[in-house]
């Protein structure tokens, strides 16, 4: 006997709740980063994340399965961040609501970039000393292929091939890291 998966519309409430919980658990790190960008304080981001998690789980029935869960969760987290700022307005080192709005807009623009950068940093840390040196010469120092070849005592073509392999390896590593973060 073959089981047929239910379409989203036919899910019962417990299945919908389970889906919300799984998605929420899977995006804790991304939500924390988002809140950290907005609030600029890791402790505040952790506090607001916990408050947002509570609200998200209480209001799980407001989420429509199949729609953009990340956008829904971020909007709740954003509202919790605003509430946090409002509640602590008298404290000297808390951003104003306007600053939080501006930082949220910047976080929206840089969101994918920040995950990409974290993944790239991780992958760069995995490189051998020689490979990392080539990457730094080329991209940090701006050395040309010929300059690198002269400095390393190798041919230009061997430097090109090495850089090509390193870039291909970094791309694969970054894609794997991003897939792990998003799953």
C-alpha positions as a LaTeX table, in Angstrom:
\begin{tabular}{lrrr}
\hline
Residue & $x$ (\AA) & $y$ (\AA) & $z$ (\AA) \\
\hline
Unk1 & 0.00 & 0.00 & 0.00 \\
Unk2 & 1.36 & 3.38 & $-0.98$ \\
Unk3 & 0.97 & 6.49 & 1.18 \\
Unk4 & 0.27 & 9.77 & $-0.50$ \\
Unk5 & 1.62 & 12.96 & 1.04 \\
Unk6 & $-1.05$ & 15.45 & 2.03 \\
Unk7 & $-0.99$ & 18.84 & 0.31 \\
Unk8 & $-0.44$ & 21.83 & 2.64 \\
Unk9 & $-4.15$ & 22.67 & 2.64 \\
Unk10 & $-5.03$ & 19.22 & 3.95 \\
Unk11 & $-2.57$ & 19.23 & 6.88 \\
Unk12 & $-4.13$ & 18.85 & 10.28 \\
Unk13 & $-3.31$ & 21.38 & 13.00 \\
Unk14 & $-0.68$ & 19.20 & 14.70 \\
Unk15 & 1.18 & 18.75 & 11.40 \\
Unk16 & 1.04 & 22.50 & 10.78 \\
Unk17 & 2.35 & 23.18 & 14.30 \\
Unk18 & 5.15 & 20.65 & 13.79 \\
Unk19 & 6.12 & 22.35 & 10.51 \\
Unk20 & 6.25 & 25.76 & 12.23 \\
Unk21 & 8.37 & 24.38 & 15.08 \\
Unk22 & 10.80 & 22.68 & 12.68 \\
Unk23 & 11.21 & 25.82 & 10.59 \\
Unk24 & 11.64 & 27.98 & 13.69 \\
Unk25 & 14.28 & 25.67 & 15.16 \\
Unk26 & 16.13 & 25.64 & 11.85 \\
Unk27 & 16.40 & 29.40 & 11.67 \\
Unk28 & 17.45 & 30.27 & 15.24 \\
Unk29 & 20.98 & 31.26 & 14.24 \\
Unk30 & 19.76 & 33.38 & 11.32 \\
Unk31 & 17.16 & 35.11 & 13.52 \\
Unk32 & 19.80 & 35.78 & 16.20 \\
Unk33 & 22.12 & 37.32 & 13.57 \\
Unk34 & 19.24 & 39.42 & 12.27 \\
Unk35 & 18.43 & 40.70 & 15.76 \\
Unk36 & 22.10 & 41.28 & 16.53 \\
Unk37 & 22.34 & 43.47 & 13.42 \\
Unk38 & 19.29 & 45.44 & 14.53 \\
Unk39 & 20.11 & 45.78 & 18.23 \\
Unk40 & 23.91 & 45.74 & 18.19 \\
Unk41 & 24.08 & 43.75 & 21.43 \\
Unk42 & 24.34 & 39.97 & 21.66 \\
Unk43 & 22.59 & 39.77 & 25.04 \\
Unk44 & 19.74 & 41.94 & 23.81 \\
Unk45 & 19.48 & 39.87 & 20.63 \\
Unk46 & 19.29 & 36.66 & 22.70 \\
Unk47 & 16.63 & 38.14 & 24.97 \\
Unk48 & 14.54 & 39.39 & 22.06 \\
Unk49 & 14.97 & 36.08 & 20.22 \\
Unk50 & 13.50 & 34.22 & 23.18 \\
Unk51 & 10.60 & 36.67 & 23.36 \\
Unk52 & 10.05 & 36.34 & 19.61 \\
Unk53 & 10.11 & 32.53 & 19.86 \\
Unk54 & 7.38 & 32.66 & 22.49 \\
Unk55 & 5.24 & 34.96 & 20.34 \\
Unk56 & 5.84 & 32.85 & 17.23 \\
Unk57 & 4.81 & 29.67 & 19.00 \\
Unk58 & 1.74 & 31.33 & 20.54 \\
Unk59 & 0.70 & 32.73 & 17.15 \\
Unk60 & 1.68 & 29.72 & 15.04 \\
Unk61 & $-1.87$ & 29.43 & 13.70 \\
Unk62 & $-1.44$ & 32.87 & 12.04 \\
Unk63 & 1.20 & 31.42 & 9.73 \\
Unk64 & $-0.10$ & 30.08 & 6.41 \\
Unk65 & 1.83 & 26.94 & 5.39 \\
Unk66 & 3.53 & 27.32 & 2.05 \\
Unk67 & 4.08 & 31.07 & 2.45 \\
Unk68 & 7.37 & 32.77 & 3.35 \\
Unk69 & 8.06 & 31.56 & 6.88 \\
Unk70 & 11.30 & 33.53 & 7.16 \\
Unk71 & 9.51 & 36.81 & 6.39 \\
Unk72 & 6.79 & 36.03 & 8.93 \\
Unk73 & 9.28 & 35.10 & 11.66 \\
Unk74 & 11.44 & 38.16 & 10.93 \\
Unk75 & 8.44 & 40.50 & 11.13 \\
Unk76 & 7.57 & 39.10 & 14.56 \\
Unk77 & 11.22 & 39.38 & 15.67 \\
Unk78 & 11.34 & 42.96 & 14.37 \\
Unk79 & 8.22 & 43.89 & 16.35 \\
Unk80 & 9.75 & 42.31 & 19.46 \\
Unk81 & 12.95 & 44.30 & 18.87 \\
Unk82 & 10.92 & 47.52 & 18.70 \\
Unk83 & 9.12 & 46.57 & 21.91 \\
Unk84 & 12.47 & 45.86 & 23.57 \\
Unk85 & 13.78 & 49.28 & 22.54 \\
Unk86 & 10.57 & 50.99 & 23.69 \\
Unk87 & 10.71 & 49.22 & 27.06 \\
Unk88 & 14.33 & 50.26 & 27.60 \\
Unk89 & 14.11 & 53.77 & 26.23 \\
Unk90 & 15.42 & 55.23 & 29.48 \\
Unk91 & 18.62 & 53.20 & 29.35 \\
Unk92 & 21.50 & 55.18 & 27.87 \\
Unk93 & 22.95 & 52.60 & 25.47 \\
Unk94 & 19.82 & 51.37 & 23.71 \\
Unk95 & 19.18 & 52.52 & 20.14 \\
Unk96 & 16.18 & 54.70 & 19.33 \\
Unk97 & 13.32 & 53.21 & 17.33 \\
Unk98 & 14.45 & 55.17 & 14.26 \\
Unk99 & 17.96 & 53.73 & 14.49 \\
Unk100 & 16.47 & 50.24 & 14.86 \\
Unk101 & 14.37 & 50.81 & 11.71 \\
Unk102 & 17.45 & 51.92 & 9.77 \\
Unk103 & 19.50 & 48.96 & 11.00 \\
Unk104 & 16.65 & 46.60 & 10.09 \\
Unk105 & 16.67 & 47.97 & 6.55 \\
Unk106 & 20.43 & 47.47 & 6.39 \\
Unk107 & 20.02 & 43.94 & 7.74 \\
Unk108 & 17.50 & 43.22 & 4.98 \\
Unk109 & 20.00 & 44.38 & 2.35 \\
Unk110 & 22.93 & 42.47 & 3.85 \\
Unk111 & 21.17 & 39.32 & 4.99 \\
Unk112 & 22.33 & 36.93 & 2.29 \\
Unk113 & 25.73 & 38.58 & 2.23 \\
Unk114 & 26.26 & 38.00 & 5.94 \\
Unk115 & 25.52 & 34.27 & 5.63 \\
Unk116 & 27.74 & 34.12 & 2.56 \\
Unk117 & 30.56 & 35.88 & 4.38 \\
Unk118 & 30.33 & 33.59 & 7.39 \\
Unk119 & 30.40 & 30.56 & 5.11 \\
Unk120 & 33.36 & 31.97 & 3.18 \\
Unk121 & 35.29 & 32.67 & 6.38 \\
Unk122 & 34.69 & 29.11 & 7.50 \\
Unk123 & 35.89 & 27.75 & 4.15 \\
Unk124 & 38.94 & 30.01 & 4.05 \\
Unk125 & 39.91 & 28.68 & 7.47 \\
Unk126 & 39.91 & 25.17 & 5.96 \\
Unk127 & 42.48 & 26.06 & 3.28 \\
Unk128 & 46.08 & 24.89 & 3.48 \\
Unk129 & 48.69 & 27.50 & 4.35 \\
Unk130 & 49.91 & 27.66 & 0.72 \\
Unk131 & 46.42 & 28.02 & $-0.73$ \\
Unk132 & 45.51 & 30.71 & 1.78 \\
Unk133 & 48.71 & 32.58 & 0.89 \\
Unk134 & 47.75 & 32.54 & $-2.80$ \\
Unk135 & 44.24 & 33.81 & $-2.02$ \\
Unk136 & 45.62 & 36.59 & 0.19 \\
Unk137 & 48.19 & 37.67 & $-2.38$ \\
Unk138 & 45.57 & 37.82 & $-5.11$ \\
Unk139 & 42.52 & 39.22 & $-3.32$ \\
Unk140 & 43.76 & 40.99 & $-0.20$ \\
Unk141 & 47.00 & 42.40 & $-1.61$ \\
Unk142 & 45.78 & 42.76 & $-5.21$ \\
Unk143 & 48.85 & 41.09 & $-6.71$ \\
Unk144 & 48.74 & 40.18 & $-10.38$ \\
Unk145 & 49.26 & 36.61 & $-11.56$ \\
Unk146 & 52.73 & 37.52 & $-12.85$ \\
Unk147 & 53.69 & 39.19 & $-9.57$ \\
Unk148 & 52.51 & 36.13 & $-7.66$ \\
Unk149 & 54.43 & 33.80 & $-9.97$ \\
Unk150 & 57.63 & 35.80 & $-9.44$ \\
Unk151 & 57.18 & 35.92 & $-5.68$ \\
Unk152 & 56.36 & 32.21 & $-5.42$ \\
Unk153 & 58.98 & 31.07 & $-7.95$ \\
Unk154 & 56.35 & 29.37 & $-10.12$ \\
Unk155 & 55.01 & 29.85 & $-13.63$ \\
Unk156 & 52.03 & 32.12 & $-14.28$ \\
Unk157 & 50.05 & 29.20 & $-15.66$ \\
Unk158 & 50.60 & 27.12 & $-12.51$ \\
Unk159 & 49.38 & 30.07 & $-10.39$ \\
Unk160 & 46.27 & 30.40 & $-12.61$ \\
Unk161 & 45.53 & 26.68 & $-12.29$ \\
Unk162 & 46.06 & 26.75 & $-8.51$ \\
Unk163 & 43.77 & 29.78 & $-8.09$ \\
Unk164 & 41.13 & 28.16 & $-10.28$ \\
Unk165 & 41.17 & 25.00 & $-8.13$ \\
Unk166 & 41.06 & 27.03 & $-4.91$ \\
Unk167 & 38.11 & 29.10 & $-6.15$ \\
Unk168 & 36.24 & 25.99 & $-7.26$ \\
Unk169 & 36.89 & 24.34 & $-3.88$ \\
Unk170 & 35.77 & 27.47 & $-2.01$ \\
Unk171 & 32.59 & 27.67 & $-4.07$ \\
Unk172 & 31.74 & 24.06 & $-3.28$ \\
Unk173 & 32.52 & 24.57 & 0.41 \\
Unk174 & 30.45 & 27.78 & 0.63 \\
Unk175 & 27.49 & 26.16 & $-1.12$ \\
Unk176 & 27.66 & 23.22 & 1.30 \\
Unk177 & 27.86 & 25.57 & 4.31 \\
Unk178 & 24.90 & 27.63 & 3.13 \\
Unk179 & 22.85 & 24.50 & 2.49 \\
Unk180 & 23.62 & 23.33 & 6.04 \\
Unk181 & 22.60 & 26.73 & 7.51 \\
Unk182 & 19.38 & 26.89 & 5.52 \\
Unk183 & 18.31 & 23.33 & 6.28 \\
\hline
\end{tabular}
